Tab-separated table of C-alpha atoms in Angstrom:
chain	number	residue	atom	x	y	z
C	98	UNK	CA	24.670	0.598	-6.394
C	99	UNK	CA	22.068	2.829	-4.748
C	100	UNK	CA	21.112	0.165	-1.961
C	101	UNK	CA	24.488	-0.444	-1.199
C	102	UNK	CA	25.423	3.421	-0.797
C	103	UNK	CA	22.317	3.802	1.273
C	104	UNK	CA	23.606	0.715	3.609
C	105	UNK	CA	27.098	1.565	4.093
C	106	UNK	CA	26.601	5.227	4.801
C	107	UNK	CA	23.737	4.316	7.559
C	108	UNK	CA	26.713	2.464	9.051
C	109	UNK	CA	29.385	4.992	9.153
C	110	UNK	CA	30.063	7.574	11.486
C	111	UNK	CA	29.840	11.210	10.281
C	112	UNK	CA	33.625	11.461	10.565
C	113	UNK	CA	33.973	8.350	8.308
C	114	UNK	CA	31.582	9.963	5.829
C	115	UNK	CA	33.797	13.286	5.698
C	116	UNK	CA	36.917	11.557	5.277
C	117	UNK	CA	36.052	8.780	2.897
C	118	UNK	CA	34.317	8.504	-0.720
C	119	UNK	CA	30.721	7.426	-1.207
C	120	UNK	CA	31.346	4.015	-2.234
C	121	UNK	CA	33.920	3.455	0.498
C	122	UNK	CA	33.355	0.625	2.942
C	123	UNK	CA	32.707	1.969	6.500
C	124	UNK	CA	35.793	1.977	8.695
C	125	UNK	CA	34.161	1.270	11.896
C	126	UNK	CA	30.600	-0.218	11.642
C	127	UNK	CA	28.215	1.358	14.002
C	128	UNK	CA	24.526	1.126	14.353
C	129	UNK	CA	24.253	4.474	16.072
C	130	UNK	CA	22.555	6.199	12.961
C	131	UNK	CA	19.936	3.462	12.839
C	132	UNK	CA	19.101	4.036	16.585
C	133	UNK	CA	18.974	7.667	16.300
C	134	UNK	CA	16.409	7.299	13.153
C	135	UNK	CA	14.401	5.196	14.971
C	136	UNK	CA	14.011	6.843	18.478
C	137	UNK	CA	15.361	10.226	18.621
C	138	UNK	CA	15.660	12.105	15.268
C	139	UNK	CA	14.133	15.327	14.898
C	140	UNK	CA	11.159	15.084	12.353
C	141	UNK	CA	10.021	18.811	12.653
C	142	UNK	CA	9.649	19.942	16.129
C	143	UNK	CA	9.177	16.583	17.444
C	144	UNK	CA	12.530	14.504	18.194
C	145	UNK	CA	10.996	10.908	18.682
C	146	UNK	CA	12.331	9.727	15.720
C	147	UNK	CA	10.086	7.466	13.235
C	148	UNK	CA	9.060	4.902	15.393
C	149	UNK	CA	5.729	6.695	16.048
C	150	UNK	CA	5.163	7.323	12.605
C	151	UNK	CA	5.908	3.538	11.400
C	152	UNK	CA	3.180	2.189	13.586
C	153	UNK	CA	0.820	5.045	12.352
C	154	UNK	CA	1.555	3.612	9.132
C	155	UNK	CA	0.944	0.079	10.174
C	156	UNK	CA	-2.214	1.002	11.999
C	157	UNK	CA	-3.805	2.535	8.677
C	158	UNK	CA	-2.091	0.491	5.860
C	159	UNK	CA	-3.212	-3.151	6.919
C	160	UNK	CA	-7.137	-2.281	7.396
C	161	UNK	CA	-6.977	-0.435	4.248
C	162	UNK	CA	-5.371	-3.246	2.138
C	163	UNK	CA	-7.568	-5.919	3.888
C	164	UNK	CA	-10.733	-3.819	3.412
C	165	UNK	CA	-10.046	-2.649	-0.636
C	166	UNK	CA	-8.999	-6.079	-1.299
C	167	UNK	CA	-12.058	-7.781	0.176
C	168	UNK	CA	-14.705	-5.159	-1.301
C	169	UNK	CA	-12.578	-5.517	-4.724
C	170	UNK	CA	-13.461	-9.364	-4.692
C	171	UNK	CA	-16.827	-9.111	-3.833
C	172	UNK	CA	-17.079	-6.556	-6.782
C	173	UNK	CA	-15.252	-8.649	-9.228
C	174	UNK	CA	-17.558	-11.392	-8.405
C	175	UNK	CA	-20.727	-9.351	-8.899
C	176	UNK	CA	-19.407	-8.041	-12.113
C	177	UNK	CA	-18.516	-11.480	-13.742
C	178	UNK	CA	-20.777	-14.405	-12.058
C	179	UNK	CA	-23.483	-12.115	-11.059
C	180	UNK	CA	-24.012	-9.745	-13.892
C	181	UNK	CA	-26.991	-7.080	-13.848
C	182	UNK	CA	-28.045	-4.830	-16.536
C	183	UNK	CA	-25.872	-1.896	-16.670
C	184	UNK	CA	-22.805	-3.851	-14.997
C	185	UNK	CA	-20.635	-3.248	-17.800
C	186	UNK	CA	-21.520	0.638	-17.750
C	187	UNK	CA	-20.983	0.083	-13.905
C	188	UNK	CA	-17.633	-1.557	-14.551
C	189	UNK	CA	-16.424	1.155	-17.404
C	190	UNK	CA	-17.150	4.110	-14.760
C	191	UNK	CA	-15.371	2.545	-12.271
C	192	UNK	CA	-12.301	1.904	-14.124
C	193	UNK	CA	-12.104	5.955	-14.682
C	194	UNK	CA	-10.960	5.793	-10.949
C	195	UNK	CA	-7.828	3.985	-12.068
C	196	UNK	CA	-6.933	7.244	-14.365
C	197	UNK	CA	-7.642	9.987	-11.975
C	198	UNK	CA	-4.735	11.566	-10.481
C	199	UNK	CA	-4.610	11.905	-6.524
C	200	UNK	CA	-4.557	15.696	-6.941
C	201	UNK	CA	-8.197	15.771	-8.539
C	202	UNK	CA	-9.861	13.968	-5.309
C	203	UNK	CA	-8.003	16.071	-2.262
C	204	UNK	CA	-10.754	18.759	-2.295
C	205	UNK	CA	-13.849	16.431	-2.496
C	206	UNK	CA	-12.367	14.009	-0.183
C	207	UNK	CA	-11.603	16.437	2.251
C	208	UNK	CA	-15.172	17.506	2.506
C	209	UNK	CA	-16.245	14.070	2.720
C	210	UNK	CA	-13.869	13.197	5.626
C	211	UNK	CA	-15.408	16.544	7.196
C	212	UNK	CA	-19.194	15.156	6.674
C	213	UNK	CA	-18.007	11.746	8.328
C	214	UNK	CA	-16.229	13.688	10.986
C	215	UNK	CA	-13.149	11.536	10.347
C	216	UNK	CA	-10.659	14.395	8.984
C	217	UNK	CA	-7.102	14.118	10.554
C	218	UNK	CA	-7.383	10.577	11.694
C	219	UNK	CA	-6.117	6.889	10.991
C	220	UNK	CA	-9.856	6.294	10.190
C	221	UNK	CA	-10.102	8.792	7.743
C	222	UNK	CA	-6.659	7.668	6.001
C	223	UNK	CA	-7.994	3.838	6.192
C	224	UNK	CA	-11.168	5.480	4.271
C	225	UNK	CA	-9.144	7.229	1.530
C	226	UNK	CA	-7.023	4.694	0.713
C	227	UNK	CA	-9.838	2.275	0.756
C	228	UNK	CA	-11.904	4.558	-1.839
C	229	UNK	CA	-9.182	5.384	-4.127
C	230	UNK	CA	-7.824	1.497	-4.458
C	231	UNK	CA	-11.266	0.079	-5.166
C	232	UNK	CA	-10.936	0.684	-8.843
C	233	UNK	CA	-7.667	-1.320	-8.843
C	234	UNK	CA	-8.792	-4.348	-6.677
C	235	UNK	CA	-11.973	-4.311	-8.883
C	236	UNK	CA	-10.157	-4.610	-11.866
C	237	UNK	CA	-7.818	-7.217	-10.952
C	238	UNK	CA	-10.443	-9.503	-9.314
C	239	UNK	CA	-12.903	-8.824	-12.379
C	240	UNK	CA	-10.136	-10.070	-14.702
C	241	UNK	CA	-9.063	-13.167	-12.748
C	242	UNK	CA	-12.863	-14.178	-11.940
C	243	UNK	CA	-13.591	-14.001	-15.882
C	244	UNK	CA	-11.377	-17.055	-16.200
C	245	UNK	CA	-13.644	-19.055	-13.716
C	246	UNK	CA	-15.943	-21.293	-15.614
C	247	UNK	CA	-19.560	-20.087	-15.061
C	248	UNK	CA	-20.577	-23.803	-14.625
C	249	UNK	CA	-19.298	-23.929	-11.463
C	250	UNK	CA	-21.401	-21.089	-9.983
C	251	UNK	CA	-24.450	-22.824	-11.675
C	252	UNK	CA	-23.794	-26.063	-10.244
C	253	UNK	CA	-23.728	-24.422	-6.880
C	254	UNK	CA	-26.703	-22.683	-7.245
C	255	UNK	CA	-28.803	-25.851	-8.436
C	256	UNK	CA	-27.350	-27.072	-5.277
C	257	UNK	CA	-28.952	-24.441	-3.143
C	258	UNK	CA	-25.897	-22.423	-2.566
C	259	UNK	CA	-26.746	-18.625	-2.235
C	260	UNK	CA	-24.584	-15.390	-3.273
C	261	UNK	CA	-22.256	-15.346	0.058
C	262	UNK	CA	-22.118	-19.036	0.106
C	263	UNK	CA	-20.712	-19.327	-3.258
C	264	UNK	CA	-18.362	-16.726	-2.959
C	265	UNK	CA	-16.698	-18.154	0.287
C	266	UNK	CA	-16.996	-21.731	-0.388
C	267	UNK	CA	-16.537	-21.808	-4.157
C	268	UNK	CA	-14.744	-18.308	-5.453
C	269	UNK	CA	-12.416	-17.291	-2.318
C	270	UNK	CA	-10.690	-20.491	-2.642
C	271	UNK	CA	-9.896	-20.155	-6.062
C	272	UNK	CA	-8.437	-16.542	-5.413
C	273	UNK	CA	-5.023	-16.754	-3.554
C	274	UNK	CA	-2.861	-15.675	-6.565
C	275	UNK	CA	-4.948	-12.451	-7.464
C	276	UNK	CA	-5.232	-11.758	-3.575
C	277	UNK	CA	-1.551	-11.949	-3.484
C	278	UNK	CA	-1.083	-9.359	-6.353
C	279	UNK	CA	-4.071	-6.980	-4.630
C	280	UNK	CA	-2.050	-7.311	-1.470
C	281	UNK	CA	1.157	-6.212	-2.915
C	282	UNK	CA	-0.009	-3.695	-5.141
C	283	UNK	CA	-2.074	-2.095	-2.278
C	284	UNK	CA	0.384	-2.200	0.231
C	285	UNK	CA	3.066	-0.755	-1.770
C	286	UNK	CA	0.840	1.989	-2.849
C	287	UNK	CA	-0.564	3.043	0.239
C	288	UNK	CA	2.855	2.627	2.288
C	289	UNK	CA	4.514	4.583	-0.155
C	290	UNK	CA	1.891	7.454	-0.227
C	291	UNK	CA	2.794	10.709	0.563
C	292	UNK	CA	0.197	12.942	-0.597
C	293	UNK	CA	-2.406	11.797	1.136
C	294	UNK	CA	-0.748	11.529	4.128
C	295	UNK	CA	0.711	15.013	4.318
C	296	UNK	CA	-2.732	16.317	3.442
C	297	UNK	CA	-5.343	14.406	5.520
C	298	UNK	CA	-3.148	14.027	8.561
C	299	UNK	CA	-0.999	15.795	11.022
C	300	UNK	CA	1.072	15.843	14.016
C	301	UNK	CA	1.327	12.667	15.546
C	302	UNK	CA	-0.742	11.042	13.095
C	303	UNK	CA	1.269	11.588	10.397
C	304	UNK	CA	2.785	8.349	8.277
C	305	UNK	CA	6.335	7.365	7.593
C	306	UNK	CA	6.572	8.795	4.601
C	307	UNK	CA	5.751	12.259	5.863
C	308	UNK	CA	8.078	12.204	8.945
C	309	UNK	CA	10.954	10.694	6.527
C	310	UNK	CA	10.405	14.106	4.312
C	311	UNK	CA	10.390	16.363	7.643
C	312	UNK	CA	13.476	14.515	8.617
C	313	UNK	CA	15.466	15.025	5.308
C	314	UNK	CA	14.577	18.287	4.770
C	315	UNK	CA	15.085	19.756	8.072
C	316	UNK	CA	17.582	22.772	7.895
C	317	UNK	CA	18.465	22.946	11.369
C	318	UNK	CA	21.641	21.372	13.084
C	319	UNK	CA	24.404	19.132	11.414
C	320	UNK	CA	23.267	17.310	8.407
C	321	UNK	CA	23.752	13.805	9.447
C	322	UNK	CA	23.357	11.601	6.108
C	323	UNK	CA	24.184	8.111	8.211
C	324	UNK	CA	21.063	9.035	10.045
C	325	UNK	CA	18.943	10.181	6.728
C	326	UNK	CA	19.948	6.950	5.084
C	327	UNK	CA	18.977	4.555	7.969
C	328	UNK	CA	15.723	6.115	7.985
C	329	UNK	CA	15.085	5.702	4.483
C	330	UNK	CA	15.561	1.997	4.709
C	331	UNK	CA	13.586	1.610	7.651
C	332	UNK	CA	10.903	3.320	5.544
C	333	UNK	CA	11.487	0.874	3.014
C	334	UNK	CA	11.833	-2.276	4.948
C	335	UNK	CA	8.126	-3.433	4.979
C	336	UNK	CA	7.515	-3.059	1.004
C	337	UNK	CA	10.775	-4.837	0.720
C	338	UNK	CA	9.705	-7.786	2.919
C	339	UNK	CA	6.287	-7.930	1.252
C	340	UNK	CA	8.068	-8.460	-1.956
C	341	UNK	CA	10.569	-10.989	-0.787
C	342	UNK	CA	7.626	-13.016	0.616
C	343	UNK	CA	5.268	-12.825	-1.841
C	344	UNK	CA	6.946	-11.503	-5.126
C	345	UNK	CA	7.195	-14.548	-6.989
C	346	UNK	CA	3.475	-14.764	-6.932
C	347	UNK	CA	2.772	-11.417	-8.335
C	348	UNK	CA	3.169	-12.131	-12.114
C	349	UNK	CA	1.910	-15.382	-11.795
C	350	UNK	CA	-1.583	-13.895	-10.283
C	351	UNK	CA	-1.189	-10.934	-12.825
C	352	UNK	CA	-0.977	-13.111	-16.095
C	353	UNK	CA	-3.991	-15.568	-14.680
C	354	UNK	CA	-6.620	-13.251	-15.885
C	355	UNK	CA	-4.387	-12.270	-18.954
C	356	UNK	CA	-5.958	-15.146	-21.364
C	357	UNK	CA	-9.662	-14.227	-21.191
C	358	UNK	CA	-11.338	-10.779	-20.677
């Protein structure tokens, strides 16, 4: 019902919204609200719509998902197949990252970004989301790789395969189910994030979640609920697309490592 109300409201004119009730179908379907939300709605002092912020989000979400997934796979591989003294303690400490609230890391992360010279940049947002997401991706891959027989890795070593050769040719081809889980998880978390976006970016570099908040909470002019609804749907379309395309693999990948661990 909420999605139905959002879609129908976004297709109504303002007069239609004022005259009808919340769940009524539009008397005249129009996409003007969608066009305005995308290209000319005011998000604070700028009236360029959400398109710039949408591509801002794409520009850091995609690399952050790829990097955090790849490093998480390597971490999981090391923690299960190339164990070292203290690896269990290392994994336990890494897991603590799953329980640290976003607010706790704001100040140390801001200092780190300043030291690295990447504050208020797309690179800084990529760095923040990779660091925060590593605990989760490592946990997913570690639990999945526990189910992979050690004999496969030992056989590869006997045949002369080294660390990376074993990873790329033996382990990674077995990993599509858990890769899908990590991609969905990380994409959803990063795309929908508001706190890191509003703290570590400003102006033209803000992600779409921050722009959507600015648009909906603007106090100037006439309140355009159809534009607000269209903007909210635009902001949610990428995550909806990811779930529709790969959602059926999500539970399958999560339960793949649930038997042994």
